[in-house]
Amino acid sequence: MSAPVLNISNLSVNYSTDRGTLHALRDVDLHIQAGRIVGIVGESGCGKSTLISTIIRLLSANACVEEGEVLFQGEDLLALDAKAMRKLRGNELAMVFQDPMTSLNPVLSIGRQMLDIQYRDDGSKAEKKSRSLHMLERVGIPDAATQLDRYPHHLSGGMRQRVAIAMALMTEPSLLIADEPTTALDATLEIQIIQRLRQLQRDVGCAVLFISHHLGVISELCDEVVVMYAGEVVESGGTRQVFDAPKHPYTRGLLECDPASIQASDNILPVIPGQLPDLTDPPPGCIFQPRCDRSVAQCSSQRPRLDGQGHRAACFVATS
Amino acid sequence: MKNFLRELSRDTPGMIGFVIVIIVLALSVFASVIAPADPLEIDVYNRLASPSWQHWLGTDQLGRDIFSRVLYGGRVALKVALISISVALLCGLLLGMIAGFGPSWLDRILVVCFDTMRSFPTVMFALAIMTLTGPSLNTVIAVIIITSIPVYARVVRTQTLAVRNLDFILAERAMGASTLRILRDHILPNISAPLLILASMDVPAVVGMEAGLSFLGLGVGPPTASWGSILNDGYSYLRNSPWPIIAGGIPLILVTLGFTFLGESMRDILDPKLRGKGALNQ
């Protein structure tokens, strides 16, 4: 097995809010091997966005990294100074955002933005332009040469997201972070983008951290999956293992609630009862205990840890 | 630029405005070539003459050729407008971006400064400064710059605040752009259109202000010609001849119309979202 590109261990991040300290991430462990696609799945507010903001070090001002380290190719990102960090971003570490409608500069042409992203490379304008063109073709944009002169508002959402992916992969990064890149797109586009992403990932050879709450997309695309709940990793492992034999009650609930898995139409959508715990005052034991239908006495006093290798779950009653 | 002219030619008022602006600029720049007479030459036998082949717009109370004075007055007006607006625009851009993108404590300090500046009525402020320094063209320019900077800075600040939280700025950061790069390459192009329009629309206001101050005797001193001083001279002799007033007023109206039309047209052209009107047909 190759060396991990990204190695996050024991990461805890807090936000200071009016109501007190909000524990957005608690003891998060995450490892991404080179060339692998790792998916993060979880409902809104589970800390997915905080996690990626921590990785690229663009946390909001009221956030504070309590402890832990984020090793990227052996270097602790949290210890880097701002300049060194900026050098990594967009170079070794690239990102695709959720909403393609707002993630491109509306007043600059596509070509101008594609050139702009290569500002670190020397080389003539013509070379950079031909690279942009080549990249646009690789992400499947028809008639790429004319698109270079067009503005983002001329393009559809799917096209814009392709442009954003092309821009992110332009520098052939070691790690691509994709923050729900298909959530704002419709289903047919979603699958096209996913297939394209998979193919590009193989060509470029980068690792991908793919955030989504769409289980179908995750199972289609990812090699490994990390399930997050309320700021904690509750289960992680190979995608097939996790989806076929979920260990954690939350993962099981999540899979049961996936509309795609509903067989009979009885007009009742399955739900996980209850709601996310208040993260300013998390329960002392297992974070999922208040909503869990299988909890035992130990669950409300002691925190389960994510131990072991491979497919693992942070649960006392986890079925193996 | 070529695109800009092509777009402009499709818009009749914009084109009219553009032509007026070009004519006014040309007449002012080449005033010394075009003017039929020396604007300062006194001819007491020909006082307050009506328009004739010799004096196209007549003469004033000292027999000076009004047409020549209007041309030279245009020089003064446009000099004041261009210098003060470009300086105010640059300073406002800088301060506004600092306020909009910098730390919030700096923003608060700057906003208080802008508001303080703006709370002075311009003419009162001008009168106070003139009393201290004596009337001169440079003082007029300085007063206009000082009073305009907060106007531009506030617009820049608001626009910067609106743009800085958009996703693409975050995307740029995530792709490793430095603050300077974000400001220069991404925020500036997004806010420059409203700023250019504001500057264009501001020209008539500044020209009017210079004329107003000169009318009050606070701008350029006699005998230098200015549209305001032509109006003032004419005002005193209104019963004898209407021509000085007409001659001094018409260029003010033309400049106002020209720059306003041009500004409105620029607004339509420079906004790429409005430009996308034809996007579906492309």
Coordinates of C-alpha atoms in Angstrom, one line a residue:
Chain A
M1 CA 0.0 0.0 0.0
S2 CA 1.3 3.4 -0.9
A3 CA 1.9 6.3 1.6
P4 CA -1.1 8.2 2.7
V5 CA -1.6 11.6 0.9
L6 CA -3.7 12.9 3.7
N7 CA -3.5 11.8 7.3
I8 CA -5.8 13.4 9.7
S9 CA -5.6 12.3 13.3
N10 CA -7.4 13.3 16.5
L11 CA -8.7 16.5 14.9
S12 CA -11.0 18.6 17.0
V13 CA -12.4 21.9 15.9
N14 CA -14.5 24.3 17.9
Y15 CA -16.5 27.4 17.0
S16 CA -17.0 30.0 19.7
T17 CA -20.6 31.2 19.4
D18 CA -22.9 33.3 21.5
R19 CA -24.3 30.1 23.1
G20 CA -20.8 28.9 24.1
T21 CA -18.3 26.6 22.5
L22 CA -19.6 24.5 19.6
H23 CA -17.8 21.3 19.1
A24 CA -17.9 21.0 15.4
L25 CA -15.4 18.2 15.0
R26 CA -14.3 15.8 17.7
D27 CA -11.4 13.4 17.4
V28 CA -11.7 12.9 13.6
D29 CA -9.4 10.4 12.0
L30 CA -9.2 10.2 8.3
H31 CA -6.6 8.7 6.0
I32 CA -6.4 9.0 2.2
Q33 CA -4.0 6.8 0.3
A34 CA -2.5 8.2 -2.9
G35 CA -4.8 7.7 -5.9
R36 CA -7.8 6.6 -3.9
I37 CA -11.3 8.2 -3.8
V38 CA -12.6 8.6 -0.3
G39 CA -16.2 9.7 0.3
I40 CA -17.5 11.5 3.3
V41 CA -21.1 11.0 3.9
G42 CA -23.3 12.5 6.5
E43 CA -26.3 14.7 7.0
S44 CA -26.2 18.5 7.0
G45 CA -24.4 19.9 10.0
C46 CA -22.3 16.8 10.6
G47 CA -19.0 18.7 10.2
K48 CA -18.2 17.9 6.6
S49 CA -17.6 21.5 5.6
T50 CA -15.7 22.3 8.7
L51 CA -13.5 19.3 8.0
I52 CA -12.5 20.5 4.5
S53 CA -12.2 24.1 5.6
T54 CA -9.7 22.8 8.2
I55 CA -7.8 20.9 5.6
I56 CA -7.4 23.9 3.3
R57 CA -7.1 26.2 6.3
L58 CA -9.9 28.5 5.4
L59 CA -11.8 28.3 8.6
S60 CA -13.9 31.2 9.7
A61 CA -12.5 33.6 12.2
N62 CA -14.4 32.2 15.2
A63 CA -13.1 28.7 14.6
C64 CA -10.3 27.2 16.5
V65 CA -8.4 23.9 16.1
E66 CA -8.4 22.4 19.5
E67 CA -6.0 19.6 18.8
G68 CA -4.9 17.1 16.2
E69 CA -2.9 17.2 13.1
V70 CA -3.5 17.3 9.4
L71 CA -0.6 15.6 7.6
F72 CA -0.5 16.3 3.9
Q73 CA 2.3 14.4 2.2
G74 CA 4.0 14.2 5.6
E75 CA 3.7 17.9 6.4
D76 CA 1.4 19.2 9.1
L77 CA -0.8 21.7 7.3
L78 CA -1.9 23.2 10.6
A79 CA 1.7 24.3 11.4
L80 CA 2.5 25.8 8.0
D81 CA 2.7 29.6 7.7
A82 CA 0.2 31.4 5.4
K83 CA 2.6 31.7 2.5
A84 CA 3.6 28.0 2.4
M85 CA -0.1 27.1 2.7
R86 CA -1.0 29.3 -0.2
K87 CA 1.6 27.6 -2.3
L88 CA 0.0 24.3 -1.7
R89 CA -3.5 25.4 -2.5
G90 CA -4.4 25.2 -6.1
N91 CA -1.1 23.4 -6.7
E92 CA -0.9 20.2 -4.7
L93 CA -4.3 20.7 -3.1
A94 CA -7.2 21.7 -5.3
M95 CA -10.9 22.1 -4.7
V96 CA -14.2 22.0 -6.5
F97 CA -17.1 23.7 -4.9
Q98 CA -20.7 22.8 -4.5
D99 CA -22.5 25.5 -6.5
P100 CA -21.1 26.0 -9.9
M101 CA -23.4 29.0 -10.4
T102 CA -21.4 31.1 -7.9
S103 CA -17.9 29.5 -7.9
L104 CA -16.7 31.1 -11.1
N105 CA -16.0 34.8 -11.4
P106 CA -19.0 36.3 -13.3
V107 CA -17.2 39.1 -15.1
L108 CA -14.1 37.2 -16.4
S109 CA -14.3 35.0 -19.4
I110 CA -13.7 31.3 -19.0
G111 CA -10.4 31.5 -20.9
R112 CA -9.2 34.4 -18.7
Q113 CA -10.0 32.4 -15.6
M114 CA -8.3 29.3 -16.9
L115 CA -5.2 31.3 -17.7
D116 CA -5.3 32.9 -14.3
I117 CA -5.2 29.6 -12.5
Q118 CA -1.9 28.9 -14.2
Y119 CA -0.2 32.0 -13.0
R120 CA 2.4 30.1 -11.1
D121 CA 3.7 28.3 -14.2
D122 CA 6.0 30.0 -16.5
G123 CA 5.4 29.5 -20.1
S124 CA 3.9 31.6 -22.8
K125 CA 0.3 32.7 -23.0
A126 CA -0.2 30.4 -26.0
E127 CA 1.1 27.4 -24.1
K128 CA -1.2 28.1 -21.2
K129 CA -4.1 28.7 -23.6
S130 CA -3.5 25.3 -25.3
R131 CA -3.4 23.6 -21.9
S132 CA -6.6 25.3 -21.0
L133 CA -8.2 24.1 -24.2
H134 CA -6.8 20.6 -23.7
M135 CA -8.2 20.5 -20.1
L136 CA -11.6 21.7 -21.2
E137 CA -11.7 18.9 -23.8
R138 CA -10.7 16.4 -21.2
V139 CA -13.6 17.3 -18.9
G140 CA -15.9 16.9 -21.9
I141 CA -16.8 20.4 -22.9
P142 CA -17.9 20.5 -26.5
D143 CA -16.4 23.1 -28.8
A144 CA -13.9 24.1 -26.1
A145 CA -12.2 26.9 -28.2
T146 CA -15.4 29.0 -28.4
Q147 CA -16.1 28.4 -24.7
L148 CA -12.9 30.1 -23.8
D149 CA -14.2 33.5 -24.9
R150 CA -17.6 33.0 -23.1
Y151 CA -18.6 34.1 -19.7
P152 CA -19.9 31.9 -16.9
H153 CA -23.5 33.0 -17.4
H154 CA -23.4 31.7 -20.9
L155 CA -22.9 28.2 -19.6
S156 CA -25.3 25.8 -18.0
G157 CA -24.7 24.5 -14.4
G158 CA -23.2 21.2 -15.7
M159 CA -20.8 23.0 -18.0
R160 CA -19.7 25.4 -15.3
Q161 CA -19.0 22.5 -13.0
R162 CA -16.9 20.9 -15.7
V163 CA -15.0 24.1 -16.1
A164 CA -14.5 24.2 -12.3
I165 CA -13.2 20.6 -12.4
A166 CA -10.9 21.5 -15.3
M167 CA -9.6 24.4 -13.4
A168 CA -9.0 22.4 -10.2
L169 CA -7.2 19.6 -12.1
M170 CA -5.1 22.0 -14.3
T171 CA -2.2 21.8 -11.9
E172 CA -2.4 18.0 -11.5
P173 CA -2.9 18.1 -7.7
S174 CA -2.1 15.2 -5.4
L175 CA -5.4 15.7 -3.7
L176 CA -8.7 17.0 -5.0
I177 CA -11.3 18.0 -2.6
A178 CA -14.8 17.9 -4.0
D179 CA -17.4 19.5 -1.8
E180 CA -20.7 18.2 -3.0
P181 CA -19.9 18.9 -6.6
T182 CA -23.0 17.3 -8.0
T183 CA -25.6 18.4 -5.4
A184 CA -26.6 21.5 -7.5
L185 CA -26.9 19.4 -10.7
D186 CA -29.7 17.3 -11.9
A187 CA -29.5 13.5 -11.8
T188 CA -28.5 12.8 -15.4
L189 CA -25.7 15.4 -15.3
E190 CA -24.7 14.0 -11.9
I191 CA -23.8 10.6 -13.3
Q192 CA -22.0 12.2 -16.3
I193 CA -19.9 14.3 -14.0
I194 CA -19.2 11.4 -11.7
Q195 CA -18.0 9.2 -14.6
R196 CA -15.9 12.0 -15.9
L197 CA -14.4 12.6 -12.5
R198 CA -13.6 9.0 -12.1
Q199 CA -11.8 8.8 -15.4
L200 CA -9.9 12.0 -14.8
Q201 CA -8.9 10.8 -11.4
R202 CA -7.4 7.7 -13.0
D203 CA -5.6 9.8 -15.7
V204 CA -4.2 12.4 -13.3
G205 CA -3.6 9.9 -10.5
C206 CA -4.7 12.1 -7.7
A207 CA -6.5 11.2 -4.5
V208 CA -10.0 12.6 -4.1
L209 CA -11.9 13.5 -1.0
F210 CA -15.5 13.5 -2.1
I211 CA -18.1 15.0 0.1
S212 CA -21.7 14.2 -0.6
H213 CA -24.9 13.3 1.1
H214 CA -26.0 11.3 -1.9
L215 CA -25.4 7.7 -1.0
G216 CA -25.8 6.5 -4.6
V217 CA -23.0 8.8 -5.8
I218 CA -20.7 7.8 -3.0
S219 CA -21.2 4.1 -3.7
E220 CA -20.7 4.6 -7.5
L221 CA -17.5 6.7 -7.2
C222 CA -15.7 6.0 -4.0
D223 CA -13.2 3.3 -2.9
E224 CA -13.6 4.1 0.7
V225 CA -16.3 5.8 2.7
V226 CA -16.3 7.7 5.9
V227 CA -19.6 8.2 7.7
M228 CA -19.8 11.3 9.9
Y229 CA -22.4 12.1 12.4
A230 CA -22.5 15.3 14.5
G231 CA -18.8 16.0 14.1
E232 CA -17.5 12.5 14.7
V233 CA -16.5 9.7 12.4
V234 CA -18.8 6.9 13.3
E235 CA -17.8 4.4 10.7
S236 CA -15.2 4.0 8.0
G237 CA -14.1 1.3 5.6
G238 CA -14.2 0.1 2.1
T239 CA -17.3 1.4 0.3
R240 CA -18.7 -2.1 -0.4
Q241 CA -18.1 -3.3 3.1
V242 CA -19.7 -0.3 4.7
F243 CA -22.7 -0.3 2.3
D244 CA -23.2 -4.0 2.3
A245 CA -22.6 -4.7 6.0
P246 CA -23.0 -1.5 7.9
K247 CA -21.8 -1.8 11.5
H248 CA -22.9 1.4 13.1
P249 CA -26.6 1.9 13.8
Y250 CA -26.4 5.4 12.2
T251 CA -25.0 4.1 9.0
R252 CA -27.7 1.5 8.9
G253 CA -30.4 4.1 9.5
L254 CA -28.9 6.3 6.8
L255 CA -28.9 3.5 4.3
E256 CA -32.5 2.5 5.2
C257 CA -33.6 6.1 4.7
D258 CA -32.1 6.4 1.2
P259 CA -35.1 6.9 -1.0
A260 CA -33.4 4.7 -3.6
S261 CA -33.5 1.7 -1.4
I262 CA -37.2 1.8 -0.7
Q263 CA -38.9 -1.1 -2.3
A264 CA -42.6 -0.8 -1.6
S265 CA -44.4 2.5 -2.2
D266 CA -46.4 2.9 1.0
N267 CA -46.1 6.7 1.1
I268 CA -44.1 6.6 4.3
L269 CA -40.5 7.6 4.1
P270 CA -38.3 6.0 6.7
V271 CA -36.6 8.4 9.1
I272 CA -34.1 8.3 11.9
P273 CA -36.2 9.6 14.8
G274 CA -34.9 12.6 16.8
Q275 CA -32.5 15.3 15.7
L276 CA -28.9 16.2 15.8
P277 CA -27.6 16.8 19.3
D278 CA -26.8 20.3 20.5
L279 CA -23.1 20.5 19.7
T280 CA -22.5 23.2 22.3
D281 CA -23.4 20.6 24.9
P282 CA -22.9 17.1 23.4
P283 CA -24.1 14.1 25.3
P284 CA -21.4 12.6 27.5
G285 CA -21.5 9.1 26.0
C286 CA -22.0 8.0 22.4
I287 CA -23.0 11.0 20.3
F288 CA -25.7 9.0 18.6
Q289 CA -27.1 7.4 21.8
P290 CA -30.1 9.7 22.1
R291 CA -31.4 8.6 18.7
C292 CA -30.1 5.1 18.8
D293 CA -32.6 2.2 19.1
R294 CA -30.0 -0.3 20.1
S295 CA -28.2 1.6 22.9
V296 CA -27.1 -0.1 26.1
A297 CA -26.3 1.3 29.5
Q298 CA -22.6 1.8 28.5
C299 CA -23.6 4.0 25.6
S300 CA -24.8 6.9 27.7
S301 CA -21.7 7.1 29.9
Q302 CA -18.7 6.2 27.8
R303 CA -17.6 7.4 24.4
P304 CA -17.0 4.6 21.9
R305 CA -13.8 5.0 19.9
L306 CA -13.0 4.2 16.4
D307 CA -10.5 1.5 16.8
G308 CA -8.7 -1.0 14.6
Q309 CA -8.0 -1.1 10.9
G310 CA -10.0 -1.5 7.8
H311 CA -13.8 -1.5 8.3
R312 CA -14.4 -0.1 11.7
A313 CA -17.2 1.6 13.6
A314 CA -17.3 3.7 16.8
C315 CA -20.0 1.7 18.6
F316 CA -20.2 -0.6 21.5
V317 CA -22.9 -2.8 20.1
A318 CA -21.6 -2.7 16.5
T319 CA -22.4 -5.9 14.8
S320 CA -19.3 -7.3 13.1
Chain B
M1 CA -12.5 48.9 -26.9
K2 CA -13.7 48.0 -30.4
N3 CA -16.4 46.0 -28.9
F4 CA -17.4 48.8 -26.7
L5 CA -17.8 51.2 -29.6
R6 CA -19.8 48.6 -31.5
E7 CA -22.1 48.2 -28.6
L8 CA -22.3 51.9 -28.2
S9 CA -23.3 52.5 -31.8
R10 CA -26.4 50.4 -31.2
D11 CA -27.6 52.7 -28.5
T12 CA -28.8 56.0 -29.8
P13 CA -28.7 58.1 -26.6
G14 CA -25.4 56.6 -25.7
M15 CA -24.0 57.5 -29.1
I16 CA -25.3 61.1 -28.8
G17 CA -23.7 61.3 -25.4
F18 CA -20.5 60.0 -26.7
V19 CA -20.4 62.4 -29.6
I20 CA -21.2 65.4 -27.3
V21 CA -18.4 64.3 -25.0
I22 CA -15.9 64.0 -27.8
I23 CA -16.9 67.4 -29.3
V24 CA -16.7 69.1 -25.9
L25 CA -13.3 67.5 -25.2
A26 CA -12.0 68.4 -28.6
L27 CA -13.2 72.0 -28.4
S28 CA -11.6 72.4 -25.0
V29 CA -8.3 70.8 -25.9
F30 CA -8.0 72.8 -29.2
A31 CA -9.4 76.0 -27.7
S32 CA -6.3 78.0 -28.6
V33 CA -6.6 76.9 -32.3
I34 CA -10.3 77.3 -32.6
A35 CA -11.0 80.4 -30.7
P36 CA -11.5 83.4 -33.0
A37 CA -10.2 85.9 -30.5
D38 CA -8.1 86.2 -27.4
P39 CA -10.6 85.6 -24.5
L40 CA -8.9 88.3 -22.4
E41 CA -8.9 91.0 -25.1
I42 CA -11.0 94.0 -24.0
D43 CA -12.9 96.0 -26.6
V44 CA -14.9 98.6 -24.8
Y45 CA -16.5 100.0 -27.9
N46 CA -18.1 96.7 -28.5
R47 CA -19.6 96.0 -25.1
L48 CA -22.5 93.5 -24.8
A49 CA -22.8 93.0 -28.5
S50 CA -25.3 90.5 -30.0
P51 CA -24.0 87.6 -32.0
S52 CA -22.4 88.6 -35.3
W53 CA -20.0 87.0 -37.8
Q54 CA -17.2 88.6 -35.9
H55 CA -18.4 87.6 -32.4
W56 CA -20.3 84.3 -32.8
L57 CA -21.9 84.5 -29.4
G58 CA -21.6 88.2 -28.9
T59 CA -19.4 90.0 -26.3
D60 CA -19.6 90.6 -22.6
Q61 CA -19.6 93.8 -20.6
L62 CA -15.9 94.4 -21.3
G63 CA -16.3 93.6 -25.0
R64 CA -14.5 90.2 -24.8
D65 CA -15.5 87.6 -27.3
I66 CA -17.9 85.2 -25.5
F67 CA -17.4 82.2 -27.8
S68 CA -13.6 82.3 -27.1
R69 CA -14.3 82.6 -23.4
V70 CA -16.7 79.6 -23.5
L71 CA -14.0 77.5 -25.2
Y72 CA -11.3 78.5 -22.7
G73 CA -13.9 78.1 -19.9
G74 CA -14.4 74.5 -21.0
R75 CA -10.7 73.9 -20.5
V76 CA -11.0 75.0 -16.9
A77 CA -14.1 73.0 -16.3
L78 CA -12.8 69.7 -17.8
K79 CA -9.4 70.1 -16.2
V80 CA -11.0 70.4 -12.8
A81 CA -13.4 67.5 -13.6
L82 CA -10.8 65.1 -15.0
I83 CA -8.1 65.8 -12.4
S84 CA -10.3 65.7 -9.4
I85 CA -12.4 62.7 -10.4
S86 CA -9.5 60.6 -11.3
V87 CA -7.6 61.4 -8.1
A88 CA -10.8 60.9 -6.1
L89 CA -11.5 57.7 -7.9
L90 CA -8.1 56.2 -7.2
C91 CA -8.1 57.2 -3.6
G92 CA -11.7 56.1 -3.1
L93 CA -10.9 52.7 -4.8
L94 CA -7.9 52.1 -2.5
L95 CA -9.7 53.2 0.7
G96 CA -12.9 51.4 -0.2
M97 CA -11.2 48.2 -0.9
I98 CA -9.2 48.4 2.3
A99 CA -12.4 49.0 4.2
G100 CA -14.3 46.3 2.4
F101 CA -11.7 43.6 2.4
G102 CA -9.6 44.5 5.4
P103 CA -10.2 43.7 9.1
S104 CA -13.4 45.0 10.6
W105 CA -11.9 47.4 13.0
L106 CA -10.2 49.2 10.1
D107 CA -13.5 49.2 8.2
R108 CA -15.3 50.8 11.2
I109 CA -12.7 53.6 11.5
L110 CA -12.7 54.3 7.7
V111 CA -16.5 54.4 7.6
V112 CA -16.6 56.9 10.4
C113 CA -14.1 59.0 8.5
F114 CA -16.2 58.8 5.3
D115 CA -19.4 59.7 7.1
T116 CA -17.8 62.6 8.8
M117 CA -16.5 63.9 5.5
R118 CA -19.9 63.5 3.9
S119 CA -21.7 65.2 6.7
F120 CA -20.2 68.6 5.7
P121 CA -22.3 70.4 3.1
T122 CA -20.0 70.7 0.1
V123 CA -20.4 74.4 -0.6
M124 CA -20.0 75.2 3.1
F125 CA -16.9 73.2 3.2
A126 CA -15.6 74.9 0.1
L127 CA -16.4 78.3 1.5
A128 CA -14.5 77.5 4.7
I129 CA -11.4 76.2 2.8
M130 CA -11.5 79.2 0.4
T131 CA -11.6 81.6 3.3
L132 CA -8.5 80.0 4.7
T133 CA -6.5 79.7 1.5
G134 CA -8.0 82.2 -0.9
P135 CA -9.8 81.3 -4.1
S136 CA -7.8 79.5 -6.7
L137 CA -8.3 76.7 -9.2
N138 CA -6.1 74.3 -7.2
T139 CA -8.2 74.9 -4.1
V140 CA -11.4 74.1 -6.1
I141 CA -9.8 70.8 -7.2
A142 CA -8.6 69.9 -3.7
V143 CA -12.1 70.6 -2.3
I144 CA -13.8 68.5 -4.9
I145 CA -11.3 65.6 -4.4
I146 CA -11.7 65.7 -0.6
T147 CA -15.5 65.7 -0.8
S148 CA -15.7 63.0 -3.6
I149 CA -13.3 60.5 -2.0
P150 CA -15.9 59.3 0.5
V151 CA -18.5 58.9 -2.2
Y152 CA -16.3 56.6 -4.2
A153 CA -14.9 54.9 -1.2
R154 CA -18.4 54.0 0.0
V155 CA -19.5 52.6 -3.3
V156 CA -16.3 50.6 -3.6
R157 CA -16.7 49.4 0.0
T158 CA -20.3 48.2 -0.5
Q159 CA -19.4 46.5 -3.8
T160 CA -16.3 44.8 -2.2
L161 CA -18.4 43.6 0.7
A162 CA -21.0 42.2 -1.7
V163 CA -18.4 40.4 -3.8
R164 CA -16.0 39.2 -1.1
N165 CA -18.4 36.6 0.3
L166 CA -19.3 35.1 -3.0
D167 CA -18.2 31.5 -3.5
F168 CA -15.8 32.3 -6.3
I169 CA -13.6 34.4 -4.0
L170 CA -13.5 31.4 -1.6
A171 CA -12.7 29.2 -4.6
E172 CA -9.9 31.5 -5.6
R173 CA -8.5 31.4 -2.0
A174 CA -8.8 27.6 -2.0
M175 CA -6.8 27.6 -5.3
G176 CA -4.0 29.6 -3.6
A177 CA -4.6 33.2 -4.7
S178 CA -3.1 35.8 -2.5
T179 CA -5.1 38.7 -1.1
L180 CA -3.5 41.1 -3.5
R181 CA -4.3 38.8 -6.4
I182 CA -7.9 38.4 -5.3
L183 CA -8.3 42.2 -5.0
R184 CA -6.7 43.0 -8.3
D185 CA -7.8 40.2 -10.5
H186 CA -11.2 39.2 -9.1
I187 CA -12.7 42.0 -7.0
L188 CA -11.6 44.9 -9.2
P189 CA -13.1 43.7 -12.4
N190 CA -16.3 43.0 -10.5
I191 CA -16.7 46.4 -9.1
S192 CA -15.1 48.6 -11.8
A193 CA -18.2 48.9 -14.0
P194 CA -20.4 50.7 -11.4
L195 CA -17.4 52.8 -10.5
L196 CA -16.7 53.9 -14.1
I197 CA -20.4 54.7 -14.5
L198 CA -20.4 56.7 -11.3
A199 CA -17.3 58.6 -12.5
S200 CA -18.9 59.4 -15.8
M201 CA -22.1 60.6 -14.1
D202 CA -20.0 62.6 -11.7
V203 CA -18.4 64.8 -14.4
P204 CA -21.4 67.0 -14.9
A205 CA -21.7 67.4 -11.1
V206 CA -18.1 68.4 -10.8
V207 CA -18.3 70.8 -13.8
G208 CA -21.5 72.3 -12.2
M209 CA -19.7 72.6 -8.9
E210 CA -16.7 74.4 -10.4
A211 CA -19.1 76.7 -12.3
G212 CA -21.0 77.3 -9.1
L213 CA -17.9 78.1 -7.1
S214 CA -16.7 80.4 -9.9
F215 CA -20.1 82.0 -10.0
L216 CA -19.8 82.8 -6.3
G217 CA -16.4 84.2 -7.0
L218 CA -14.6 81.3 -5.2
G219 CA -13.2 79.5 -8.2
V220 CA -10.9 80.9 -10.8
G221 CA -10.1 84.6 -10.4
P222 CA -10.8 87.2 -13.1
P223 CA -9.9 87.6 -15.8
T224 CA -9.6 83.9 -16.5
A225 CA -12.7 82.6 -18.2
S226 CA -14.8 79.9 -16.6
W227 CA -18.4 79.0 -17.4
G228 CA -19.3 80.1 -13.9
S229 CA -17.7 83.5 -14.2
I230 CA -19.3 84.0 -17.6
L231 CA -22.6 83.3 -16.0
N232 CA -21.9 85.7 -13.2
D233 CA -20.8 88.5 -15.5
G234 CA -23.8 87.9 -17.7
Y235 CA -26.1 87.8 -14.6
S236 CA -25.1 91.4 -13.7
Y237 CA -26.0 92.6 -17.2
L238 CA -29.0 90.5 -17.9
R239 CA -31.2 93.5 -18.6
N240 CA -28.7 94.6 -21.3
S241 CA -28.0 91.4 -23.1
P242 CA -29.2 87.8 -22.6
W243 CA -26.3 86.3 -24.6
P244 CA -23.7 85.8 -21.9
I245 CA -26.1 83.8 -19.8
I246 CA -27.2 81.7 -22.8
A247 CA -23.6 81.2 -23.9
G248 CA -22.5 80.2 -20.4
G249 CA -25.5 77.9 -19.7
I250 CA -25.6 75.9 -22.9
P251 CA -22.2 74.2 -22.5
L252 CA -23.2 73.2 -18.9
I253 CA -26.4 71.6 -20.2
L254 CA -24.5 69.8 -23.0
V255 CA -21.8 68.4 -20.7
T256 CA -24.5 67.2 -18.3
L257 CA -26.5 65.5 -21.1
G258 CA -23.5 64.1 -22.8
F259 CA -21.8 62.5 -19.8
T260 CA -25.2 61.3 -18.4
F261 CA -26.2 59.6 -21.6
L262 CA -22.7 58.1 -21.9
G263 CA -22.8 56.9 -18.3
E264 CA -26.2 55.2 -18.7
S265 CA -25.1 53.6 -21.9
M266 CA -21.9 52.4 -20.3
R267 CA -23.9 50.8 -17.5
D268 CA -25.7 48.6 -20.0
I269 CA -22.6 47.7 -21.9
L270 CA -20.2 47.1 -19.1
D271 CA -22.3 44.7 -17.1
P272 CA -21.7 41.3 -18.6
K273 CA -24.9 40.0 -17.2
L274 CA -26.9 42.6 -19.0
R275 CA -24.7 42.1 -22.0
G276 CA -25.9 38.5 -22.0
K277 CA -29.3 39.6 -23.3
G278 CA -28.4 38.0 -26.6
A279 CA -26.9 34.9 -24.9
L280 CA -29.7 32.6 -26.0
N281 CA -29.2 33.5 -29.7
Q282 CA -25.5 32.9 -29.7

